[in-house]
JSON list of C-alpha atoms in Angstrom, two decimals:
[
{"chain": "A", "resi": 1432, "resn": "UNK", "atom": "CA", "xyz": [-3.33, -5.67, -17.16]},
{"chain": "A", "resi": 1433, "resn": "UNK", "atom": "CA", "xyz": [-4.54, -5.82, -13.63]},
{"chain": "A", "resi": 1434, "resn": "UNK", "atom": "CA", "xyz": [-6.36, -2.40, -12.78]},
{"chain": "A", "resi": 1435, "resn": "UNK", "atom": "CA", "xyz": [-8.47, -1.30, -9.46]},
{"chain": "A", "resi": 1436, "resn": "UNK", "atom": "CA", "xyz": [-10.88, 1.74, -9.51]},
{"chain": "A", "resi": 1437, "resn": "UNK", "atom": "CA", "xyz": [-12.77, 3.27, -6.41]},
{"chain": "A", "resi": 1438, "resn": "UNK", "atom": "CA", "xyz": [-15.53, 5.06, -7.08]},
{"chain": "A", "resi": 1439, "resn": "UNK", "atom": "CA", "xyz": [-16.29, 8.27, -5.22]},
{"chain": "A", "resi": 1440, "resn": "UNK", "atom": "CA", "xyz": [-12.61, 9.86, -3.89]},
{"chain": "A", "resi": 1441, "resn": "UNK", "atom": "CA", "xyz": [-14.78, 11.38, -0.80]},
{"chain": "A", "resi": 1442, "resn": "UNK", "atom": "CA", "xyz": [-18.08, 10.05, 1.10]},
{"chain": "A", "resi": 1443, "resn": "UNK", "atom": "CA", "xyz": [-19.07, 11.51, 3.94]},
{"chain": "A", "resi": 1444, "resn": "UNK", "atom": "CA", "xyz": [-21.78, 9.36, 6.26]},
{"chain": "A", "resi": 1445, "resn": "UNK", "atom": "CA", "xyz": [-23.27, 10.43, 9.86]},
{"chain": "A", "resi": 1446, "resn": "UNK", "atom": "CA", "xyz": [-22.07, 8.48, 12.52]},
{"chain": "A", "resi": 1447, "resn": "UNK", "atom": "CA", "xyz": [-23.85, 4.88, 13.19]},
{"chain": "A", "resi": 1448, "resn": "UNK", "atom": "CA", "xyz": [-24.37, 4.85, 9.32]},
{"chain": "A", "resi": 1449, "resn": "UNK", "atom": "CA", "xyz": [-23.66, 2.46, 6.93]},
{"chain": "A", "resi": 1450, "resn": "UNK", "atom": "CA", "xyz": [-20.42, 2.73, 5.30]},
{"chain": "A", "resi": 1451, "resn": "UNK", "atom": "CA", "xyz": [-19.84, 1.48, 1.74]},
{"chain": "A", "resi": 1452, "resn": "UNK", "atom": "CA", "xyz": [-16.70, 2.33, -0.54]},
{"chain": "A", "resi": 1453, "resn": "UNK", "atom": "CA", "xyz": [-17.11, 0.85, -3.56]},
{"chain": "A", "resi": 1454, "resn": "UNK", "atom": "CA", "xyz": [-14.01, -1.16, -5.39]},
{"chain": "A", "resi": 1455, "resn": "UNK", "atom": "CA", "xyz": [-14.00, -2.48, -8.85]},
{"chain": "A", "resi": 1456, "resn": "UNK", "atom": "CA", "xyz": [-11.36, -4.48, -10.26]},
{"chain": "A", "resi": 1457, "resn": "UNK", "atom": "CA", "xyz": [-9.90, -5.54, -13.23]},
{"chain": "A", "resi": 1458, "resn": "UNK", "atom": "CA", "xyz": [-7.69, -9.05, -13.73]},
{"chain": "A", "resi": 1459, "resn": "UNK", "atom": "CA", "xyz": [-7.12, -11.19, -16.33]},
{"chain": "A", "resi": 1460, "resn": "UNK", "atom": "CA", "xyz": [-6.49, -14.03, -13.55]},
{"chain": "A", "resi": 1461, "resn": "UNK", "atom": "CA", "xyz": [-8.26, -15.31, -9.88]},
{"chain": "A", "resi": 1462, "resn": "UNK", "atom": "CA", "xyz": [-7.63, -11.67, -8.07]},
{"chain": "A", "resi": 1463, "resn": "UNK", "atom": "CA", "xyz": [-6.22, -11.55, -4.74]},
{"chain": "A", "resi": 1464, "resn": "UNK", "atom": "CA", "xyz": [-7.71, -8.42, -3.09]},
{"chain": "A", "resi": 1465, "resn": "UNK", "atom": "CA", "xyz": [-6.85, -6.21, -0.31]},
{"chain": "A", "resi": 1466, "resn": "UNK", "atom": "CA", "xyz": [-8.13, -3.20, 1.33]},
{"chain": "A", "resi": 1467, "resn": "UNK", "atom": "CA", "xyz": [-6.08, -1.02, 3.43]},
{"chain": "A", "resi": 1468, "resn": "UNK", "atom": "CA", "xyz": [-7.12, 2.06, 5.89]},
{"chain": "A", "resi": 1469, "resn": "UNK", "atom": "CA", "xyz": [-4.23, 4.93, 6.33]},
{"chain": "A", "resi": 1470, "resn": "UNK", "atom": "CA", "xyz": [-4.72, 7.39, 8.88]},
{"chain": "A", "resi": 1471, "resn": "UNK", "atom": "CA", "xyz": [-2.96, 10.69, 8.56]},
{"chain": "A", "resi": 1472, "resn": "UNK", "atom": "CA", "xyz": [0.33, 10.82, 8.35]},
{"chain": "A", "resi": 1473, "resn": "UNK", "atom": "CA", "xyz": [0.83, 6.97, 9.26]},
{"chain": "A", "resi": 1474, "resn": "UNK", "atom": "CA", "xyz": [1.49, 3.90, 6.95]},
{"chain": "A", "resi": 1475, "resn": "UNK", "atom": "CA", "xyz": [-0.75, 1.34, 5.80]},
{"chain": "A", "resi": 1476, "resn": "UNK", "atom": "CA", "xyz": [-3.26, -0.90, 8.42]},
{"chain": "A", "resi": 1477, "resn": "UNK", "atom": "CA", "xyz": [-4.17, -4.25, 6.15]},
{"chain": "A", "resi": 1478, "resn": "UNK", "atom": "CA", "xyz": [-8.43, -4.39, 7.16]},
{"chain": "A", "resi": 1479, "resn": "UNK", "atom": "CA", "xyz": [-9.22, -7.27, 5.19]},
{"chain": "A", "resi": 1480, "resn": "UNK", "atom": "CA", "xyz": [-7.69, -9.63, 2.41]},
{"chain": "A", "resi": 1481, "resn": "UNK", "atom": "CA", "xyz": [-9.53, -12.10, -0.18]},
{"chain": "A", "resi": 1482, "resn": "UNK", "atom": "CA", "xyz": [-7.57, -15.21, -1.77]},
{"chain": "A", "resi": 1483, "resn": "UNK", "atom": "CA", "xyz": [-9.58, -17.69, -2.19]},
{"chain": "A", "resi": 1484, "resn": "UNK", "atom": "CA", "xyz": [-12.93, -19.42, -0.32]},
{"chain": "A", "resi": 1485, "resn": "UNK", "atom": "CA", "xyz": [-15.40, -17.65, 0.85]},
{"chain": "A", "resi": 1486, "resn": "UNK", "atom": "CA", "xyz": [-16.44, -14.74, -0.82]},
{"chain": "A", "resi": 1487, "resn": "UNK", "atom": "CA", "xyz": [-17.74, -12.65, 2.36]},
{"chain": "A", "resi": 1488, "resn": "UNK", "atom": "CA", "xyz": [-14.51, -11.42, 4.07]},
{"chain": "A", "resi": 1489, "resn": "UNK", "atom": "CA", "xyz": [-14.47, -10.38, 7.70]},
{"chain": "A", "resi": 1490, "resn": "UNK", "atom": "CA", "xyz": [-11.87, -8.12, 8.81]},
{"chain": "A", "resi": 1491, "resn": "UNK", "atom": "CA", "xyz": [-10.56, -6.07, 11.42]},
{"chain": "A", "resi": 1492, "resn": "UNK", "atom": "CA", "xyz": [-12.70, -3.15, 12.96]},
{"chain": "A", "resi": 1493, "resn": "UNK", "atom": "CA", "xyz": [-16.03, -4.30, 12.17]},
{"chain": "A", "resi": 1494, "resn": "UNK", "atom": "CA", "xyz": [-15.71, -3.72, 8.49]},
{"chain": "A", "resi": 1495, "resn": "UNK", "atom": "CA", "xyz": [-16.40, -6.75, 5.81]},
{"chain": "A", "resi": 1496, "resn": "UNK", "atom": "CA", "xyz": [-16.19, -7.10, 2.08]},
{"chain": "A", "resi": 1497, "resn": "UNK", "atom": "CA", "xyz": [-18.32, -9.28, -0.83]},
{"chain": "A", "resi": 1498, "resn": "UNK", "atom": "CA", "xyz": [-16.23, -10.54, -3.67]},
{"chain": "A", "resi": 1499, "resn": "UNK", "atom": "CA", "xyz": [-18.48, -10.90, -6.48]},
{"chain": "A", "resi": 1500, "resn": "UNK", "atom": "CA", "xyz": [-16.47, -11.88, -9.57]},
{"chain": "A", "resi": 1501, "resn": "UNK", "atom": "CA", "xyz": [-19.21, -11.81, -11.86]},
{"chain": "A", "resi": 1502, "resn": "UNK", "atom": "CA", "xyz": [-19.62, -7.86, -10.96]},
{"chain": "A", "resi": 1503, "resn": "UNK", "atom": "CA", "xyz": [-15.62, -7.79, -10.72]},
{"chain": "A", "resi": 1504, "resn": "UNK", "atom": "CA", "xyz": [-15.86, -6.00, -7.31]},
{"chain": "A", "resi": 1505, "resn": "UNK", "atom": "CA", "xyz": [-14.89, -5.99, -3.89]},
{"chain": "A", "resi": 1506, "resn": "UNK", "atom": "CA", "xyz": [-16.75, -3.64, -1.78]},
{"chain": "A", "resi": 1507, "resn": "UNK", "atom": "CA", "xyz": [-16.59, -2.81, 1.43]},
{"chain": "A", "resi": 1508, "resn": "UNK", "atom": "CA", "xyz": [-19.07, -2.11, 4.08]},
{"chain": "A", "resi": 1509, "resn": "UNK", "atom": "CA", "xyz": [-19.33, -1.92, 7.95]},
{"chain": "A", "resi": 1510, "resn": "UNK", "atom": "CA", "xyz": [-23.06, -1.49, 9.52]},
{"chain": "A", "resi": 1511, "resn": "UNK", "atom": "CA", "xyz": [-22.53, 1.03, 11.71]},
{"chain": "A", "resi": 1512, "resn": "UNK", "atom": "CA", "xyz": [-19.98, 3.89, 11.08]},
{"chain": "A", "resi": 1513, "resn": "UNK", "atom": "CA", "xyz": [-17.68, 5.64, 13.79]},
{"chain": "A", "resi": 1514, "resn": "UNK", "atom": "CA", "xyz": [-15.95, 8.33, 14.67]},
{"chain": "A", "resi": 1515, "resn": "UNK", "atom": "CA", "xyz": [-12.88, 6.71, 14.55]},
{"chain": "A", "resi": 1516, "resn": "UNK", "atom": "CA", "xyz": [-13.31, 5.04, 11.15]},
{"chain": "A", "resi": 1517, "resn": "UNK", "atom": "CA", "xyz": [-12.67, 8.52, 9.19]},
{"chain": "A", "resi": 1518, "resn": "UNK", "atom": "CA", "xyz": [-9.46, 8.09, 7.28]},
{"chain": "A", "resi": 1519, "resn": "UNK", "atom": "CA", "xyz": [-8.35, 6.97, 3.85]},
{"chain": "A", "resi": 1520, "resn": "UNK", "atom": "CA", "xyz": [-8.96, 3.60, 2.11]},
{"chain": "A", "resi": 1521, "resn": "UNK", "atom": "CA", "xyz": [-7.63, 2.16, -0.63]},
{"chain": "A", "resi": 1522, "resn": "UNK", "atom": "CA", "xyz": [-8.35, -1.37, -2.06]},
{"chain": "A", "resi": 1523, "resn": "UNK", "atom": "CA", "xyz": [-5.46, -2.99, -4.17]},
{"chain": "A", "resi": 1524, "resn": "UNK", "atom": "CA", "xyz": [-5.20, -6.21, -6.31]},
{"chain": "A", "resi": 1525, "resn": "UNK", "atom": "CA", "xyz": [-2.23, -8.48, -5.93]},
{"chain": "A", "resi": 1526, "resn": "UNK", "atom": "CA", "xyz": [-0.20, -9.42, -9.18]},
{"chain": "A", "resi": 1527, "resn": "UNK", "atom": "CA", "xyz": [2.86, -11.39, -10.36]},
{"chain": "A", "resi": 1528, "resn": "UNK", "atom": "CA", "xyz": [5.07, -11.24, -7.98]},
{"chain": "A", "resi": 1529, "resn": "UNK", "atom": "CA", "xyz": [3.23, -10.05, -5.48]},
{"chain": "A", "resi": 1530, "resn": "UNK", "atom": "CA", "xyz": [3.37, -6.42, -6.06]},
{"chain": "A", "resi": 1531, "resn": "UNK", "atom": "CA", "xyz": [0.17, -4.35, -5.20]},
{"chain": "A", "resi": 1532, "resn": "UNK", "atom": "CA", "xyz": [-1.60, -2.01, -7.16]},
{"chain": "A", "resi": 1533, "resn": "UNK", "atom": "CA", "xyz": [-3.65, 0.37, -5.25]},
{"chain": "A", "resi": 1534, "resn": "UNK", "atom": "CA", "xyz": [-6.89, 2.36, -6.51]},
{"chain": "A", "resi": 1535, "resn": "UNK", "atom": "CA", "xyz": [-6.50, 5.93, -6.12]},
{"chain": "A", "resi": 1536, "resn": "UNK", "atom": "CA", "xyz": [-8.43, 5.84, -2.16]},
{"chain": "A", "resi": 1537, "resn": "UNK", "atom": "CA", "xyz": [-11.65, 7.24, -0.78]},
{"chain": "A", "resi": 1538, "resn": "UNK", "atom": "CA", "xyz": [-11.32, 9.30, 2.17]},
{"chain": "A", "resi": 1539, "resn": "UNK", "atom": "CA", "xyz": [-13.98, 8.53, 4.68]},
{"chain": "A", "resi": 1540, "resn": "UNK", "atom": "CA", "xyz": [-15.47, 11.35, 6.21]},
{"chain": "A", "resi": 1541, "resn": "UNK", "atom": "CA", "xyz": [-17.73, 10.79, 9.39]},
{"chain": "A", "resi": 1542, "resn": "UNK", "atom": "CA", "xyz": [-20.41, 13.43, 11.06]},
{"chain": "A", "resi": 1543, "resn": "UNK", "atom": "CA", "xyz": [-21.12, 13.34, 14.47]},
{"chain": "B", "resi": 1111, "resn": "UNK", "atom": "CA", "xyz": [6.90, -9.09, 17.58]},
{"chain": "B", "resi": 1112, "resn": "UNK", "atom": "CA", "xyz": [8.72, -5.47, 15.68]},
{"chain": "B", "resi": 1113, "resn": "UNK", "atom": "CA", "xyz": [6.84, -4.78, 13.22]},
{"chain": "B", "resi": 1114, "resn": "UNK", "atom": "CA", "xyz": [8.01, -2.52, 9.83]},
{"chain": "B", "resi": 1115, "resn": "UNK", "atom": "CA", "xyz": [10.05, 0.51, 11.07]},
{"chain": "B", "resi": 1116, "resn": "UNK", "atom": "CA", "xyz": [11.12, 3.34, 8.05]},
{"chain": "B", "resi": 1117, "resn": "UNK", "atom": "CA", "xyz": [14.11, 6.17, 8.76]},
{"chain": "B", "resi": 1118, "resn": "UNK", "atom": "CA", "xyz": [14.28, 8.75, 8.73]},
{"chain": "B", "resi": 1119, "resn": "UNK", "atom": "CA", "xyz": [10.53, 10.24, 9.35]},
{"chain": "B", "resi": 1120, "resn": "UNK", "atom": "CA", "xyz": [10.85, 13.08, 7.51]},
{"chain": "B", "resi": 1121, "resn": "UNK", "atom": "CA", "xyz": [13.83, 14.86, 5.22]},
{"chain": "B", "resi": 1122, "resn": "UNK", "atom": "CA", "xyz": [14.25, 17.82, 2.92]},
{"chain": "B", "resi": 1123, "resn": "UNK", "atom": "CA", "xyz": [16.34, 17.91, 0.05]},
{"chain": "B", "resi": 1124, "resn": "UNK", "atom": "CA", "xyz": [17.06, 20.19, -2.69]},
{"chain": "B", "resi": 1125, "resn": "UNK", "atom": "CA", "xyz": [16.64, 18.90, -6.98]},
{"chain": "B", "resi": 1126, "resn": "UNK", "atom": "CA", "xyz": [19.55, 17.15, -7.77]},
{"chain": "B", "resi": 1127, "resn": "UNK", "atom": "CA", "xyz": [20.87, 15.77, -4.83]},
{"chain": "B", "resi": 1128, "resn": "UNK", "atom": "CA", "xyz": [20.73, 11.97, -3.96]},
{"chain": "B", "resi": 1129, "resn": "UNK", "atom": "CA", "xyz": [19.03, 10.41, -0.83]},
{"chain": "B", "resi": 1130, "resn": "UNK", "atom": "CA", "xyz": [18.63, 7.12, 1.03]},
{"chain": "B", "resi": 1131, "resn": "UNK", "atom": "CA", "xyz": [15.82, 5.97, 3.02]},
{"chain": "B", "resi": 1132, "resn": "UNK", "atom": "CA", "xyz": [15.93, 2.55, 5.12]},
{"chain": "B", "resi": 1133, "resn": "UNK", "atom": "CA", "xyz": [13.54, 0.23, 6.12]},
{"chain": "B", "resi": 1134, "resn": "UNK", "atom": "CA", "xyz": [13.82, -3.09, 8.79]},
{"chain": "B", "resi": 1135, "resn": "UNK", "atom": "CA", "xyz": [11.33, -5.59, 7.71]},
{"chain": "B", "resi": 1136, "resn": "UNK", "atom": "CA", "xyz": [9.43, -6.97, 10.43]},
{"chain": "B", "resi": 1137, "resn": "UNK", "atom": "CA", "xyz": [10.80, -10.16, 11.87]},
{"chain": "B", "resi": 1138, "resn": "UNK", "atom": "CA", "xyz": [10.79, -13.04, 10.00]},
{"chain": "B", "resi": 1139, "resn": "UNK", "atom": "CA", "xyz": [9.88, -11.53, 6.45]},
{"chain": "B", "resi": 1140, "resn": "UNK", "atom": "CA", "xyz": [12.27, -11.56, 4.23]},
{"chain": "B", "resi": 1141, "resn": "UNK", "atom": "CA", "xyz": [10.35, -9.85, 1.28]},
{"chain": "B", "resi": 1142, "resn": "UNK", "atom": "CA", "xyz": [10.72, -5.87, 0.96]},
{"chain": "B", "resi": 1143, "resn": "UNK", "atom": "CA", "xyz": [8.50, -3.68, -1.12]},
{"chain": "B", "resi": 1144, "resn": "UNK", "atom": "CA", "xyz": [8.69, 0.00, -1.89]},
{"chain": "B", "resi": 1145, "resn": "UNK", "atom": "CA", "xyz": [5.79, 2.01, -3.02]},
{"chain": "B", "resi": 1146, "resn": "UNK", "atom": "CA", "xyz": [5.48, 5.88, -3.06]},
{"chain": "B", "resi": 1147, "resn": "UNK", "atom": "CA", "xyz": [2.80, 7.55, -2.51]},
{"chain": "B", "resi": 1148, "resn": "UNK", "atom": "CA", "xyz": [2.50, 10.84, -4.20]},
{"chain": "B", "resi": 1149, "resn": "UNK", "atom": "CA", "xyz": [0.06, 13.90, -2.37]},
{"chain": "B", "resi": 1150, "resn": "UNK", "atom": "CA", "xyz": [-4.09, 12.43, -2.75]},
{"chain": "B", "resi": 1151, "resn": "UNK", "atom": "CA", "xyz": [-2.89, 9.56, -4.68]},
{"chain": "B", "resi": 1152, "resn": "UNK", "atom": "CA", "xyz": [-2.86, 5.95, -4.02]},
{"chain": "B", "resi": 1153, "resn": "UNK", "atom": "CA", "xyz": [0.96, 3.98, -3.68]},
{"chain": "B", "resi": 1154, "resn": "UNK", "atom": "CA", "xyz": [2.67, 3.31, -6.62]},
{"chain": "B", "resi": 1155, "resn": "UNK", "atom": "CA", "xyz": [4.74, 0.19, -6.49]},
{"chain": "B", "resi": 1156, "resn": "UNK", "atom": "CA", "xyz": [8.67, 0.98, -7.14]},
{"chain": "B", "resi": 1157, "resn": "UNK", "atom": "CA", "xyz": [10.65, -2.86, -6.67]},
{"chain": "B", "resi": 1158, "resn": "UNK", "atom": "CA", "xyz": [10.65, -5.23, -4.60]},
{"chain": "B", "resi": 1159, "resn": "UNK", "atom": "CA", "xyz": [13.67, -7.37, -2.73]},
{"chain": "B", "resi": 1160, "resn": "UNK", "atom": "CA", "xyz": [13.70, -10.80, -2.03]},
{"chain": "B", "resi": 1161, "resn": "UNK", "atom": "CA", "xyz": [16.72, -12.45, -0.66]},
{"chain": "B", "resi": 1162, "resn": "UNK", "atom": "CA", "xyz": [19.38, -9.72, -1.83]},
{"chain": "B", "resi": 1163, "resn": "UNK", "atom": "CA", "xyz": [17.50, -9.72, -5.01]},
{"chain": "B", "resi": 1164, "resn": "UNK", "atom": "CA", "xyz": [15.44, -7.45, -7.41]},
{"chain": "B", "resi": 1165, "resn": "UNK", "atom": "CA", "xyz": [12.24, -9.48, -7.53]},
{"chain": "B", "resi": 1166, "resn": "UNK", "atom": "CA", "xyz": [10.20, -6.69, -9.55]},
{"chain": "B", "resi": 1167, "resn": "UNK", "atom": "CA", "xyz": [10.12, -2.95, -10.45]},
{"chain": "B", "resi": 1168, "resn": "UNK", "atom": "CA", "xyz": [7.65, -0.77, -11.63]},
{"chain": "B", "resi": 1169, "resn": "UNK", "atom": "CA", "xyz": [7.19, 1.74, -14.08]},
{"chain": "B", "resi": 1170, "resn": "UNK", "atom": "CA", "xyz": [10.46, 3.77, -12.05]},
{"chain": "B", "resi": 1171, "resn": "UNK", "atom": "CA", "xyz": [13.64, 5.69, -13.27]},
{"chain": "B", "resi": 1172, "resn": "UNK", "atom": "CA", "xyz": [16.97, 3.76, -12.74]},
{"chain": "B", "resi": 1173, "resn": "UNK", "atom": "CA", "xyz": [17.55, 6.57, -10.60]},
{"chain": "B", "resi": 1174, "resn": "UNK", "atom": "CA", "xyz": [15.50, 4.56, -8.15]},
{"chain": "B", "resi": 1175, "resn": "UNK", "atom": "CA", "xyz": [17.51, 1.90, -6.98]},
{"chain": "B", "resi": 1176, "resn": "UNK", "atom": "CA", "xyz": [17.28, -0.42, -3.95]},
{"chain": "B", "resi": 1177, "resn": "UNK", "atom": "CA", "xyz": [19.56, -2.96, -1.73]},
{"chain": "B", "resi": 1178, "resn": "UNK", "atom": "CA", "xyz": [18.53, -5.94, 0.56]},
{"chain": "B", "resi": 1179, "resn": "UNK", "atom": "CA", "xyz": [21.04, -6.77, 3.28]},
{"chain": "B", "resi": 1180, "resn": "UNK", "atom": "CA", "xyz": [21.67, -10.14, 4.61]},
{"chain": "B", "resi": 1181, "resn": "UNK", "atom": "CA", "xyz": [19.21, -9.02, 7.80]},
{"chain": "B", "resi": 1182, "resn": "UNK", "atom": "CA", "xyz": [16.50, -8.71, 5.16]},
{"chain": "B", "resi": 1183, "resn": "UNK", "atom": "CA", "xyz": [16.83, -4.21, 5.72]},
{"chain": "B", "resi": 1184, "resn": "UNK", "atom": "CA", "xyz": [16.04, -2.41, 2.90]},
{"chain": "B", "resi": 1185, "resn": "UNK", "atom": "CA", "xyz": [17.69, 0.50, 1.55]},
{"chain": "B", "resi": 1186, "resn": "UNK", "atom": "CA", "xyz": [15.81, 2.59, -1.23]},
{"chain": "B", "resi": 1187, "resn": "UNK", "atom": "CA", "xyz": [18.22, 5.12, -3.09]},
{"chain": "B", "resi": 1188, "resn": "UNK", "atom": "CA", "xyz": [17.29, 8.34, -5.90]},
{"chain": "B", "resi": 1189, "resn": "UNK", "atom": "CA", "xyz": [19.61, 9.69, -7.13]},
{"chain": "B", "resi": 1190, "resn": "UNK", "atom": "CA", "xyz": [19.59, 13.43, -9.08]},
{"chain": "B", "resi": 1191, "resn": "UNK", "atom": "CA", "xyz": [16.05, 14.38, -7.07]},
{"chain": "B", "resi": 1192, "resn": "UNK", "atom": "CA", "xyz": [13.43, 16.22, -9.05]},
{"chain": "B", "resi": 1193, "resn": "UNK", "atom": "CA", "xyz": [10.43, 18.04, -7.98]},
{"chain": "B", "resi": 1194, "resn": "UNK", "atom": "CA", "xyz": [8.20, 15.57, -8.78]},
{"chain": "B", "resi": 1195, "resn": "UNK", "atom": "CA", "xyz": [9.58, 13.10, -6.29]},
{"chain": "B", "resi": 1196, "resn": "UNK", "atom": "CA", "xyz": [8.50, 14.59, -3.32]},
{"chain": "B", "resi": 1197, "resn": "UNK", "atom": "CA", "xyz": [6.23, 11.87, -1.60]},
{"chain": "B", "resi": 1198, "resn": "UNK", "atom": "CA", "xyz": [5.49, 9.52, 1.18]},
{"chain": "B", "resi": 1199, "resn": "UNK", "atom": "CA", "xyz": [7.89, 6.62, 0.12]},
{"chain": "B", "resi": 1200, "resn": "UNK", "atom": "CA", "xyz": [6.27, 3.35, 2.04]},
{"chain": "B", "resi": 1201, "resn": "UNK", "atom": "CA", "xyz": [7.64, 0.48, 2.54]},
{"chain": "B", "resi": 1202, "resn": "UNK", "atom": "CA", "xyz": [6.49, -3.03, 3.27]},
{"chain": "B", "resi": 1203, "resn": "UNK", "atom": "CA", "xyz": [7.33, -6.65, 4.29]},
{"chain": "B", "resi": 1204, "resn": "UNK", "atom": "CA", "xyz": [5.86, -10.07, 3.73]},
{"chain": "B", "resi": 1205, "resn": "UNK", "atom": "CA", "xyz": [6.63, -13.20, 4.38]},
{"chain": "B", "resi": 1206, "resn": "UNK", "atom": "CA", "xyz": [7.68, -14.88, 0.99]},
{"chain": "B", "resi": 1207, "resn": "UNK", "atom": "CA", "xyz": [8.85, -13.21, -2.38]},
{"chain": "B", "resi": 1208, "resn": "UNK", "atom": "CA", "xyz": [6.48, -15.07, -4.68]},
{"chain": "B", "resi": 1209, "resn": "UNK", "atom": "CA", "xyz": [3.60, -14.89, -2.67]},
{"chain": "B", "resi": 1210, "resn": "UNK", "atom": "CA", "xyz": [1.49, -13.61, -5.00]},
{"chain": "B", "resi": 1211, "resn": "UNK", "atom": "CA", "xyz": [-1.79, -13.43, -2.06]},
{"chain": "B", "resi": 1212, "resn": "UNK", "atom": "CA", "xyz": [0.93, -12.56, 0.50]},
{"chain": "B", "resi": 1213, "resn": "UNK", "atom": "CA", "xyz": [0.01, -9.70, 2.69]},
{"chain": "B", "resi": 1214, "resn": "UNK", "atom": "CA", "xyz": [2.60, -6.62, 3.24]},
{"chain": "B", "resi": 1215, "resn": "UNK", "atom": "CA", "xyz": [2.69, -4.90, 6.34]},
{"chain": "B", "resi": 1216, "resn": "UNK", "atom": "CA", "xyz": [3.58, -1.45, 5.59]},
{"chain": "B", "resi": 1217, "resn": "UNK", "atom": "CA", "xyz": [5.88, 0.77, 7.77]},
{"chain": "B", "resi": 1218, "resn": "UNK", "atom": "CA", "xyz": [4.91, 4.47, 8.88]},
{"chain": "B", "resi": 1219, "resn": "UNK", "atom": "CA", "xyz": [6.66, 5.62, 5.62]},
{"chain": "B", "resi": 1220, "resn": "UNK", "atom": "CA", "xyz": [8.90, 8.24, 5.58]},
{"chain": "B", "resi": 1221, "resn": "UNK", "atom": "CA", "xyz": [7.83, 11.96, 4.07]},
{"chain": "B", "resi": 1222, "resn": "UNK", "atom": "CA", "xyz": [10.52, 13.31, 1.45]},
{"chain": "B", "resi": 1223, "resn": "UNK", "atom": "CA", "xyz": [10.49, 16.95, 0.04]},
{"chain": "B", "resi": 1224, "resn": "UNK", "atom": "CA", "xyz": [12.37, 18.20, -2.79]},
{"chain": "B", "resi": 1225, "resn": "UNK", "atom": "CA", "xyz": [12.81, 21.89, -2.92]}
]
């Protein structure tokens, strides 16, 4: 069964850090992987999506992620954190029919 | 373009009653999903619609049931409310039911609590 764990629920970097939120997945098939920002009390903002290809994703923001299947994870980064980037991310893994399953989310925390 | 609009924004309802929450898909999709998204956890996928039809359900109640109109709207029903339903109940659009690498553009959600 497909599975996706996020390690660390809260990390907390000072402004113009480096931001990393670690993903791991688990998939008996190719993964298709997403992750997804939600700020409070709004829905869902796609950031960045893997299918197939290359394995360093761009997205939106400023913020990337590495698929490395041999490690079975999907983190993401972005060099230099803002303000504006503290919210709540969760990475998900797309099965069957499409359906998502989400990790549990890391909530981004950024210090002037 | 609309994109994925959810009613009502908020509601509060008492254990056993039913409610209904709506969703428009944004235009052109004709794929709905519903996910709920319990307090500090991550969304839980409930069914999805393509076409009018049940394409997928999670691990729900049948007290958690679901329409598609011919516009591609969504309608997600519960029925005899408990506690543990109170949540932000999400829902999403994409373009094609079986796309399994499809991405869903999730509406604003809509915040239900069960007293």
């Amino acid at each position: 069964a497909q599975s996706v764990t996020q390690l660390g629920s809260h990390v907390s970097v000072s402004e113009g850090a480096l931001v990393l939120l670690r993903c791991n997945y688990s998939s008996s098939v190719p993964p298709y992987l997403f992750w997804y920002v939600q700020y409070p009390n709004q829905g869902l903002q796609l950031l960045l999506k893997y299918t197939t290809g290359a394995t360093l994703v761009k997205g939106i923001n400023g913020f990337e992620a590495e698929f490395k299947k041999s490690e079975t994870s999907f983190h993401l980064t972005k060099p230099s954190a803002h303000m504006s980037d503290a919210a709540e991310y969760f990475c998900a893994v797309s099965v069957d029919t499409g359906k998502l399953i989400f990790g549990q989310g890391t909530t981004l925390q950024v210090k002037p | 373009e609309t994109g994925v609009t959810q009613s009502p924004t908020h509601l509060i309802k008492t254990r056993g009653q039913q409610v209904t929450l709506r969703c428009s898909s944004q235009s052109g999709h004709n794929t709905v999903s519903w996910y709920q998204q319990a307090l500090g956890q991550g969304p839980q996928f409930i069914f999805q619609y393509y076409r009018e039809e049940e394409n997928g359900r999670g691990n729900f109640p049948p007290r958690f049931s679901g329409l598609q109109f011919p516009n591609y709207s969504s309608e997600l029903n519960v029925n005899a409310l408990e506690l543990d339903d109170s949540a932000l109940y999400l829902c999403a659009s994409s373009g094609h039911g079986q796309g399994i690498g499809e991405t869903q553009y999730f509406g604003p959600g809509t915040r239900l609590l069960v007293l």
